[in-house]
Coordinates of C-alpha atoms in Angstrom, one line a residue:
M298 CA 4.1 43.2 -27.8
D299 CA 5.0 39.6 -27.0
S300 CA 2.9 37.4 -29.2
T301 CA 4.0 34.3 -27.4
K302 CA 2.1 35.0 -24.2
N303 CA -1.3 33.7 -25.6
Q304 CA 0.2 30.7 -27.2
P305 CA -0.5 27.3 -25.6
R306 CA 2.3 26.1 -23.4
K307 CA 4.3 23.2 -24.7
H308 CA 4.6 20.3 -22.3
K309 CA 7.9 18.5 -21.9
L310 CA 8.1 14.8 -21.0
I311 CA 10.0 15.8 -17.7
E312 CA 9.2 19.1 -16.0
H313 CA 10.0 20.9 -12.8
A314 CA 7.3 20.6 -10.2
N315 CA 7.0 22.3 -6.8
G316 CA 3.3 23.2 -6.6
K317 CA 0.3 21.5 -5.1
S318 CA 0.3 17.7 -4.6
L319 CA -1.1 15.9 -7.8
E320 CA -2.0 19.4 -9.0
E321 CA -4.3 18.2 -11.8
I322 CA -6.8 16.6 -9.3
N323 CA -6.0 18.7 -6.2
G324 CA -9.2 20.3 -4.8
T325 CA -11.3 19.3 -7.9
V326 CA -14.1 17.3 -6.1
E327 CA -17.0 19.4 -4.8
V328 CA -18.3 18.5 -1.3
P329 CA -21.6 19.6 0.4
H330 CA -21.8 21.7 3.5
G331 CA -24.7 21.5 6.0
K332 CA -26.1 18.3 4.4
N333 CA -27.0 15.1 6.2
F334 CA -24.2 12.7 7.3
W335 CA -24.7 10.0 4.6
R336 CA -24.8 12.5 1.6
T337 CA -21.7 14.2 3.0
L338 CA -19.9 10.8 3.6
F339 CA -20.7 9.8 0.0
A340 CA -19.0 12.9 -1.3
Y341 CA -15.9 12.2 0.7
S342 CA -15.9 8.4 -0.1
G343 CA -13.3 7.3 -2.6
P344 CA -9.7 8.0 -1.5
G345 CA -10.1 5.3 1.1
A346 CA -10.8 2.8 -1.6
L347 CA -7.6 3.6 -3.4
V348 CA -5.7 3.3 -0.2
A349 CA -7.4 0.0 0.8
V350 CA -6.2 -1.5 -2.5
G351 CA -2.6 -1.6 -1.1
Y352 CA -3.8 -3.8 1.8
M353 CA -5.3 -6.5 -0.4
D354 CA -2.9 -6.6 -3.3
P355 CA -1.5 -9.9 -4.7
G356 CA 1.5 -9.7 -2.3
N357 CA -0.9 -10.3 0.7
W358 CA -2.6 -13.4 -0.7
S359 CA -0.1 -16.2 -0.2
T360 CA 1.0 -15.0 3.3
S361 CA -2.6 -15.0 4.5
I362 CA -3.6 -18.4 2.9
T363 CA -0.3 -20.1 4.0
G364 CA -0.9 -18.8 7.5
G365 CA -4.3 -20.4 7.6
Q366 CA -3.0 -23.7 6.2
S367 CA -0.2 -23.9 8.7
F368 CA -1.6 -22.5 11.9
Q369 CA -5.4 -22.6 11.5
Y370 CA -7.0 -19.4 13.0
T371 CA -4.0 -18.4 15.2
L372 CA -2.9 -15.6 13.0
M373 CA -6.3 -13.9 12.7
T374 CA -5.2 -11.6 15.6
T375 CA -2.2 -10.5 13.6
I376 CA -4.5 -9.5 10.7
L377 CA -6.7 -7.6 13.1
I378 CA -3.8 -5.7 14.8
S379 CA -2.0 -4.9 11.5
S380 CA -5.3 -3.6 10.2
L381 CA -5.9 -1.3 13.2
I382 CA -2.3 0.0 12.9
A383 CA -2.9 0.7 9.3
M384 CA -6.1 2.7 10.2
L385 CA -4.1 4.8 12.6
L386 CA -1.3 5.5 10.2
Q387 CA -3.6 6.3 7.3
Y388 CA -5.6 8.6 9.4
M389 CA -2.4 10.6 10.2
A390 CA -1.3 10.6 6.6
A391 CA -4.7 12.0 5.4
K392 CA -4.9 14.6 8.1
L393 CA -1.3 15.8 7.3
G394 CA -2.3 16.4 3.7
I395 CA -5.6 18.1 4.5
V396 CA -4.2 20.5 7.2
S397 CA -0.7 21.2 5.9
Q398 CA -1.7 21.2 2.2
M399 CA 1.4 19.1 1.6
D400 CA 1.7 15.4 0.9
L401 CA 4.1 13.3 3.0
A402 CA 6.9 13.6 0.5
Q403 CA 6.6 17.3 0.2
A404 CA 6.5 17.7 4.0
I405 CA 9.6 15.6 4.5
R406 CA 11.5 17.4 1.7
A407 CA 10.6 20.8 3.1
R408 CA 12.4 19.9 6.3
T409 CA 15.4 18.0 4.9
G410 CA 18.4 18.6 2.7
K411 CA 18.7 17.7 -1.0
A412 CA 21.0 14.7 -0.4
L413 CA 18.7 13.1 2.0
G414 CA 15.7 13.8 -0.2
I415 CA 17.3 12.0 -3.1
I416 CA 18.2 9.0 -0.9
L417 CA 14.6 8.7 0.5
W418 CA 13.2 9.1 -3.1
I419 CA 15.4 6.2 -4.4
M420 CA 14.4 4.1 -1.4
T421 CA 10.7 4.7 -1.8
E422 CA 10.9 4.1 -5.6
L423 CA 12.5 0.8 -5.0
A424 CA 9.5 -0.1 -2.6
I425 CA 7.0 0.9 -5.3
M426 CA 8.8 -1.2 -7.8
A427 CA 8.8 -4.1 -5.4
T428 CA 5.0 -3.9 -5.1
D429 CA 4.8 -3.5 -8.9
I430 CA 6.7 -6.9 -9.3
A431 CA 3.9 -8.5 -7.3
E432 CA 1.3 -6.8 -9.5
V433 CA 3.1 -8.1 -12.7
I434 CA 3.3 -11.5 -11.4
G435 CA -0.4 -11.5 -10.2
A436 CA -1.8 -10.1 -13.4
A437 CA 0.4 -12.2 -15.7
I438 CA -0.5 -15.4 -13.9
A439 CA -4.2 -14.4 -14.0
L440 CA -4.0 -13.9 -17.8
N441 CA -2.2 -17.2 -18.2
L442 CA -4.9 -19.1 -16.1
L443 CA -7.9 -17.4 -17.7
F444 CA -6.9 -17.3 -21.3
H445 CA -4.0 -19.8 -21.5
I446 CA -1.6 -17.2 -22.7
S447 CA 2.1 -18.1 -22.3
L448 CA 3.5 -16.5 -19.1
I449 CA 6.2 -14.5 -21.0
A450 CA 3.5 -13.1 -23.4
A451 CA 1.3 -12.4 -20.4
V452 CA 4.0 -10.5 -18.7
F453 CA 4.4 -8.2 -21.7
I454 CA 0.7 -7.7 -21.9
T455 CA 0.7 -6.3 -18.4
V456 CA 2.7 -3.3 -19.8
L457 CA -0.3 -2.4 -21.9
D458 CA -2.2 -1.4 -18.6
V459 CA -0.6 2.0 -19.3
L460 CA -3.4 2.3 -22.0
L461 CA -6.0 1.8 -19.2
L462 CA -4.4 4.5 -17.2
L463 CA -4.4 6.9 -20.2
L464 CA -8.2 6.3 -20.5
L465 CA -8.8 6.8 -16.8
T466 CA -7.0 10.1 -16.7
K467 CA -9.6 11.4 -19.2
I468 CA -12.7 10.4 -17.2
G469 CA -12.1 12.3 -14.0
F470 CA -10.9 11.3 -10.6
R471 CA -14.3 10.6 -9.2
K472 CA -14.9 7.9 -11.7
I473 CA -11.5 6.4 -11.0
E474 CA -12.5 6.1 -7.3
A475 CA -15.7 4.4 -8.4
L476 CA -13.9 1.9 -10.6
V477 CA -11.5 1.0 -7.9
A478 CA -14.4 0.5 -5.4
C479 CA -16.2 -1.8 -7.8
L480 CA -13.0 -3.9 -8.3
I481 CA -12.7 -4.2 -4.5
L482 CA -16.3 -5.5 -4.3
V483 CA -15.4 -8.2 -7.0
I484 CA -12.5 -9.4 -4.8
L485 CA -14.6 -9.3 -1.7
F486 CA -17.5 -11.3 -3.4
V487 CA -15.1 -14.0 -4.7
F488 CA -13.5 -14.8 -1.4
A489 CA -16.8 -14.4 0.6
Y490 CA -18.4 -16.9 -1.7
Q491 CA -15.7 -19.4 -1.5
V492 CA -15.5 -19.1 2.4
V493 CA -19.3 -19.4 2.8
L494 CA -19.2 -22.6 0.8
S495 CA -16.4 -24.1 3.0
K496 CA -18.6 -23.7 6.2
P497 CA -15.8 -22.5 8.4
D498 CA -15.9 -22.8 12.2
W499 CA -16.9 -19.2 12.9
G500 CA -16.5 -19.6 16.6
A501 CA -12.9 -20.6 16.2
A502 CA -12.3 -17.7 13.7
M503 CA -13.7 -15.1 16.1
A504 CA -11.6 -16.6 19.0
G505 CA -8.6 -16.2 16.8
L506 CA -9.1 -12.5 16.7
L507 CA -8.2 -12.4 20.5
P508 CA -4.5 -11.4 21.1
S509 CA -2.4 -14.5 21.9
S510 CA 1.3 -15.3 22.4
D511 CA 0.8 -18.2 20.1
A512 CA 0.8 -15.8 17.1
V513 CA 4.4 -14.8 17.8
A514 CA 5.7 -18.2 19.0
K515 CA 8.8 -19.6 17.4
G516 CA 7.1 -23.0 17.2
P517 CA 5.7 -25.2 15.8
V518 CA 7.6 -24.9 12.5
V519 CA 5.2 -26.0 9.6
G520 CA 6.5 -26.0 6.1
G521 CA 9.5 -24.0 7.1
I522 CA 7.7 -21.2 8.8
S523 CA 6.8 -20.6 12.5
P524 CA 3.8 -18.5 13.8
L525 CA 6.3 -15.6 14.3
T526 CA 7.5 -15.8 10.7
G527 CA 3.9 -15.9 9.5
S528 CA 2.9 -13.0 11.6
L529 CA 5.9 -11.0 10.3
G530 CA 5.0 -11.9 6.7
I531 CA 1.4 -10.7 7.2
I532 CA 2.5 -7.5 8.9
G533 CA 5.1 -6.8 6.2
A534 CA 2.5 -7.4 3.4
T535 CA -0.1 -5.3 5.1
V536 CA 1.4 -2.0 6.2
M537 CA 3.2 -0.5 3.2
P538 CA 5.0 2.9 2.9
H539 CA 3.6 3.9 -0.4
N540 CA 0.1 4.0 1.0
L541 CA 1.0 6.8 3.4
Y542 CA 2.3 9.0 0.6
L543 CA -0.7 8.2 -1.6
H544 CA -3.3 9.0 1.1
S545 CA -1.5 12.3 2.1
A546 CA -2.0 13.4 -1.5
I547 CA -5.4 12.2 -2.6
S548 CA -6.9 13.4 0.7
Q549 CA -6.4 16.9 -0.9
T550 CA -8.7 16.1 -3.9
R551 CA -11.8 17.5 -2.0
K552 CA -12.4 21.1 -2.4
L553 CA -12.3 23.2 0.9
D554 CA -11.6 26.7 2.1
H555 CA -8.5 26.5 4.3
T556 CA -9.3 29.9 5.8
K557 CA -12.3 28.2 7.5
V558 CA -11.4 25.9 10.3
E559 CA -14.9 24.3 10.1
D560 CA -14.2 23.2 6.6
I561 CA -10.9 21.5 7.6
R562 CA -12.7 19.8 10.6
Q563 CA -15.4 18.5 8.3
T564 CA -12.8 17.2 5.7
V565 CA -10.6 15.5 8.4
R566 CA -13.7 13.9 10.0
F567 CA -15.3 12.5 6.8
T568 CA -11.9 11.5 5.4
A569 CA -11.3 9.4 8.5
W570 CA -14.7 7.8 8.1
D571 CA -14.0 6.9 4.5
S572 CA -10.5 5.5 5.3
N573 CA -11.7 3.4 8.2
I574 CA -14.7 1.9 6.3
Q575 CA -12.5 1.0 3.3
L576 CA -9.7 -0.4 5.5
S577 CA -12.3 -2.5 7.4
L578 CA -13.2 -4.1 4.0
A579 CA -9.5 -4.7 3.4
F580 CA -9.4 -6.5 6.8
V581 CA -12.4 -8.6 5.9
V582 CA -10.7 -9.6 2.6
N583 CA -7.4 -10.6 4.4
A584 CA -9.4 -12.4 7.1
L585 CA -11.3 -14.3 4.3
L586 CA -8.0 -15.2 2.7
L587 CA -6.8 -16.8 5.9
I588 CA -10.1 -18.5 6.5
M589 CA -9.8 -19.9 3.0
G590 CA -6.5 -21.5 4.0
V591 CA -8.2 -23.2 7.0
A592 CA -11.6 -24.1 5.7
V593 CA -11.6 -24.4 2.0
F594 CA -8.6 -26.8 1.7
K595 CA -7.9 -29.8 3.9
S596 CA -5.2 -29.1 6.5
G597 CA -1.7 -29.3 5.0
A598 CA -3.1 -30.1 1.5
V599 CA -1.7 -27.0 -0.2
T600 CA 2.1 -27.6 -0.7
D601 CA 2.4 -25.1 -3.5
S602 CA 1.3 -21.7 -2.1
S603 CA 2.0 -19.8 -5.4
F604 CA -0.9 -18.5 -7.4
F605 CA -0.6 -21.5 -9.7
G606 CA -0.7 -23.9 -6.8
L607 CA -3.8 -22.2 -5.3
Y608 CA -5.5 -22.3 -8.7
D609 CA -4.8 -25.9 -9.1
A610 CA -5.9 -26.7 -5.5
L611 CA -9.3 -25.1 -6.2
N612 CA -9.7 -27.5 -9.2
N613 CA -8.4 -30.5 -7.3
T614 CA -11.3 -32.1 -5.4
S615 CA -9.0 -34.3 -3.3
M616 CA -7.7 -31.1 -1.6
L617 CA -11.1 -29.5 -0.8
S618 CA -12.7 -29.8 2.6
N619 CA -16.4 -30.6 1.9
G620 CA -18.8 -32.0 -0.7
V621 CA -20.3 -28.6 -1.6
L622 CA -16.9 -27.2 -2.5
I623 CA -16.1 -30.4 -4.4
A624 CA -19.4 -30.1 -6.4
V625 CA -18.7 -26.5 -7.3
A626 CA -15.0 -27.1 -8.1
K627 CA -16.0 -29.7 -10.7
S628 CA -17.6 -26.9 -12.8
G629 CA -14.3 -24.8 -12.6
V630 CA -16.1 -21.9 -11.0
L631 CA -13.9 -21.8 -7.8
S632 CA -10.6 -21.6 -9.8
T633 CA -12.0 -19.2 -12.4
L634 CA -13.3 -16.8 -9.8
F635 CA -9.9 -16.9 -8.0
A636 CA -8.2 -15.9 -11.3
V637 CA -10.7 -13.1 -11.9
A638 CA -10.0 -11.7 -8.4
L639 CA -6.3 -11.8 -9.0
L640 CA -6.7 -9.9 -12.2
A641 CA -8.9 -7.3 -10.5
S642 CA -6.3 -6.9 -7.7
G643 CA -3.5 -6.4 -10.1
Q644 CA -5.4 -3.7 -12.1
N645 CA -6.4 -1.9 -9.0
S646 CA -2.8 -1.7 -7.8
T647 CA -1.8 -0.3 -11.3
I648 CA -3.8 2.8 -10.6
T649 CA -2.6 3.5 -7.1
G650 CA 1.0 2.6 -7.8
T651 CA 1.3 5.1 -10.6
L652 CA -0.3 7.9 -8.6
T653 CA 2.1 7.2 -5.7
G654 CA 5.1 7.2 -7.9
Q655 CA 4.1 10.6 -9.1
V656 CA 3.6 11.9 -5.6
I657 CA 7.1 10.9 -4.3
M658 CA 8.8 12.0 -7.6
E659 CA 7.2 15.5 -7.4
G660 CA 7.6 15.7 -3.6
F661 CA 11.2 14.6 -3.1
I662 CA 13.0 15.7 -6.3
H663 CA 10.5 18.2 -7.7
M664 CA 10.2 16.4 -11.0
R665 CA 7.1 15.7 -12.9
M666 CA 6.3 13.5 -16.0
P667 CA 3.0 12.4 -17.6
L668 CA 1.3 9.5 -15.7
W669 CA 1.5 7.3 -18.8
A670 CA 5.2 7.8 -19.1
R671 CA 5.7 7.3 -15.4
R672 CA 3.7 4.0 -15.6
L673 CA 5.5 2.8 -18.7
I674 CA 9.0 3.2 -17.2
T675 CA 8.1 1.7 -13.8
R676 CA 6.3 -1.3 -15.4
L677 CA 9.1 -2.0 -17.8
L678 CA 11.7 -2.0 -15.0
S679 CA 9.4 -4.3 -12.9
V680 CA 9.0 -6.7 -15.9
V681 CA 12.7 -7.4 -16.2
P682 CA 13.2 -9.5 -13.0
V683 CA 10.0 -11.4 -13.8
L684 CA 11.2 -12.3 -17.3
L685 CA 14.7 -13.3 -15.9
C686 CA 13.1 -15.5 -13.4
V687 CA 10.9 -17.2 -16.0
A688 CA 13.8 -17.6 -18.4
M689 CA 16.2 -19.0 -15.7
T690 CA 13.7 -21.6 -14.7
A691 CA 12.6 -22.7 -18.1
G692 CA 14.4 -26.0 -18.0
E693 CA 13.1 -26.9 -14.5
T694 CA 9.9 -28.6 -13.4
E695 CA 6.6 -26.8 -13.3
L696 CA 6.6 -26.8 -9.5
Q697 CA 10.1 -25.4 -9.4
Q698 CA 9.1 -22.6 -11.7
H699 CA 6.1 -21.8 -9.6
H700 CA 8.2 -21.8 -6.5
A701 CA 10.8 -19.5 -8.1
I702 CA 8.2 -16.9 -9.2
N703 CA 6.6 -17.0 -5.7
M704 CA 10.0 -16.5 -4.0
L705 CA 10.7 -13.6 -6.3
M706 CA 7.5 -11.9 -5.3
E707 CA 8.0 -12.5 -1.6
N708 CA 11.7 -11.5 -1.6
S709 CA 11.0 -8.3 -3.6
Q710 CA 8.9 -7.1 -0.6
V711 CA 12.2 -6.8 1.5
F712 CA 12.4 -3.2 0.1
L713 CA 9.2 -2.4 1.9
A714 CA 10.9 -3.2 5.2
F715 CA 13.7 -0.7 4.2
A716 CA 11.3 2.1 3.3
L717 CA 8.6 1.8 5.9
P718 CA 10.3 3.5 8.9
F719 CA 11.3 6.5 6.7
S720 CA 7.6 7.2 6.1
M721 CA 6.2 6.3 9.5
L722 CA 8.6 8.2 11.7
P723 CA 8.4 11.6 9.9
L724 CA 4.6 11.2 9.6
L725 CA 4.3 10.7 13.4
M726 CA 6.7 13.6 14.2
M727 CA 4.8 16.0 12.0
T728 CA 1.4 15.2 13.0
N729 CA 2.5 15.4 16.7
S730 CA 3.5 19.0 16.1
E731 CA 1.2 21.8 17.3
V732 CA 3.1 24.3 15.1
E733 CA 2.3 22.2 12.0
M734 CA -1.1 20.9 12.8
G735 CA -2.6 23.4 15.3
E736 CA -5.7 22.0 16.9
F737 CA -5.5 19.0 14.6
K738 CA -2.3 17.7 16.2
N739 CA -2.5 14.1 17.5
A740 CA -4.2 13.6 20.7
A741 CA -2.3 12.1 23.6
W742 CA -3.7 8.6 23.0
T743 CA -3.0 8.8 19.3
K744 CA 0.7 9.7 20.1
L745 CA 1.0 6.8 22.4
L746 CA -0.5 4.3 20.0
G747 CA 1.5 5.9 17.2
W748 CA 4.8 5.5 18.9
I749 CA 4.0 1.9 19.9
S750 CA 3.0 1.1 16.4
V751 CA 5.9 2.8 14.7
L752 CA 8.6 1.5 17.0
G753 CA 7.0 -2.0 17.0
L754 CA 6.8 -2.3 13.3
T755 CA 10.3 -0.9 12.8
F756 CA 11.7 -3.4 15.2
L757 CA 9.9 -6.3 13.7
N758 CA 10.9 -5.4 10.2
L759 CA 14.5 -5.1 11.1
Y760 CA 14.3 -8.2 13.4
N761 CA 13.1 -10.2 10.4
L762 CA 15.8 -9.2 8.0
P763 CA 18.4 -12.0 8.8
S764 CA 15.8 -14.6 8.2
T765 CA 14.7 -12.7 5.0
F766 CA 18.3 -12.7 3.7
E767 CA 18.8 -16.3 4.6
G768 CA 15.5 -17.0 2.6
F769 CA 17.1 -15.6 -0.6
G770 CA 19.1 -18.8 -0.8
L771 CA 22.0 -16.9 -2.4
W772 CA 24.5 -17.1 0.4
S773 CA 25.5 -19.3 3.4
K774 CA 23.8 -18.5 6.7
G775 CA 26.9 -16.7 8.0
V776 CA 27.2 -14.4 5.0
A777 CA 23.4 -13.8 4.9
D778 CA 23.3 -12.7 8.5
L779 CA 26.4 -10.5 8.1
L780 CA 24.7 -8.7 5.1
A781 CA 21.5 -8.4 7.1
W782 CA 23.3 -6.8 10.0
L783 CA 25.2 -4.4 7.8
T784 CA 21.9 -3.5 6.2
I785 CA 20.3 -2.8 9.6
V786 CA 23.2 -0.6 10.6
V787 CA 22.8 1.4 7.4
I788 CA 19.1 1.7 7.9
V789 CA 19.5 2.8 11.6
A790 CA 22.1 5.5 10.6
L791 CA 19.8 6.8 7.9
L792 CA 17.0 6.9 10.3
I793 CA 19.1 8.9 12.8
W794 CA 20.1 11.3 9.9
T795 CA 16.4 11.7 9.0
I796 CA 15.3 12.3 12.5
V797 CA 18.0 14.9 13.1
E798 CA 17.1 16.8 9.9
L799 CA 13.4 16.7 10.7
Y800 CA 14.0 17.9 14.2
R801 CA 15.9 20.8 12.8
G802 CA 13.3 21.5 10.2
N803 CA 10.6 21.6 12.8
K804 CA 12.5 24.0 14.9
R805 CA 12.9 26.3 11.9
F806 CA 9.2 26.1 11.2
A807 CA 8.5 26.9 14.9
A808 CA 10.7 30.0 14.7
E809 CA 8.9 31.1 11.6
H810 CA 5.5 30.6 13.3
Q811 CA 6.6 32.6 16.3
A812 CA 7.6 35.5 13.8
H813 CA 4.4 35.2 11.8
P814 CA 1.8 33.3 13.9
W815 CA -1.1 34.7 11.8
E816 CA 0.0 32.6 8.9
T817 CA -0.9 29.2 10.4
V818 CA -4.3 28.4 8.9
A819 CA -5.1 25.5 11.2
T820 CA -5.3 27.7 14.4
A821 CA -7.2 30.5 12.7
E822 CA -10.7 31.2 13.9

C-alpha cells in the first residue's frame, strides 16, 4: 500500500499550470437564480470594479489634467470615446471567459505555437511592469507627501504591499472586490469634491463631449503638446492590454452550470451590467480629472504636471481659480485629499496587477507561483528604474527631479502601445467565431464597432510611436524616428504572425467541432 497518497501535497515555488484560469477563485462565488434584478446584479458586481481600476490608475492622472489645462474642455470627447471603446472590449473579454471557460491568454495559447506564446508573454509582462512603474511612483510620492518620508525610502516601502496582498488572499475574493470598490469611491469623492468647489462651466463641459475635429488637431501647441498628442496620451493611458486578460479570468469567478445555456446567458448579461456601471464610474473620474485641469487651476498656471507639481498647485492659492478653493486650500485639505486619492489608486492597482500577472503566466507559459512571490518579483523589478531615476537626478533642482520622474512614468507606458494590438485582435477574432462562441458570438454591430475600435487604436498607437521615441530625449530626431519605424515593422510582422496562427488554430477548432458538434456547450439546448 502506498502510504504517500494521503499525505498533504508539497507546494513548490514554481509549478506547472494548465487548468482553470485563477483556479483558486474560479467558480467560487455563488449567484442567485430566479431572483429580482437588483439582487442578482449585486451578486455579479465586483469584477467590473477590479477592471475599472486600470482606467483610473496614476498613469491617467497627468494626461487628463494636462489636457484640461492646455485645451480646456476640448478633450472631453476623447475621454468619452475611449471609455466607450473600453466598455466594448471589456464586454468581449468577459464574454470570452464565461463562454469558452478560458481566459484570453489561455485562448491565444491554445491556438498558437510555443515560440509565439513565449514572445507574447514577455511582451505582456513588460506592459504590466510598465503600469507597475506608474503605481510605484504614485504610491511612493503619496507616502512622501502625506508622511514626509524620503522618496527612496517610500519606494522601498511600496514593496511591502506584498504583505497586503498576502492578507487579502486569506479573506476571500468577494471581500477583495468590496475593498477595491471602496477605494474607487474614495477616489471619486476626492475629485468630485474638488471639482464642485471649482464651480466649472458645466455647459462647456457637456459641449466638450460632442465629437469634434478640434480634439485631433495638430494645433495649437501648448506646453509642447497639441490636441492630437493630448488625445493620443489619454487613449494610451485609458485602454490597456492587461485589463482584457484580467477580465476574461475574473469573469469566471461566478459559479454556473455550463451545460445550461440559461445560466450562461444570465452570467453574460449581468457581467456586462457590472462592467459598464464600473467603467462609467471610471469615465466620471477621468472626466473630473480633466475638469480639474480646467476649473480648479487658473488657465496655464500648472507648469509642473507631475504629482509633486499638482500637490503644490493645490496648496498655492495664486494658482487656484476662485475664493472658495483658496479658502479650503489654506487648510491643506485639497492637497491632502489629492495625496490620499493617489495612495488609494496605487493600492488598487497592486491587487489587479498581480492577478493579471498570474493570468498571463499561467495562460501563456503554463507556469504558476504564489501571488506573494509573483508580486514581490514584479515590484522589485519595477522599483529598479525608479531608484535609478531618483539617484541620477539627485544633484539637480527639485523641478528637474519631478520632471524626470514624470517622464519615466509617461515613457514606460510605451510598452502598452506594443502589447495592446496583440490582445485586442485575438479577442475580436475569437469572439466573432460562431464555432467558439455559439449563440454568444458578436452581433453584426458589435463586429463593426469592434473592428473600427481595434484598427483605429492600433493605428493611433503606432502613429504616435515616432513622437514617443523623440520624447525620450535620448537620440537625435532622425535616430529616434528610425528606431520607431523599425519597431513598427517588428510589431506589424508579429501581428501578421499572430493572425496567421490564430486563423489556423480557429480552422483546427472548426474541424474538431464538425467531428464532435455535441461538445460545444454554448450551442447546447
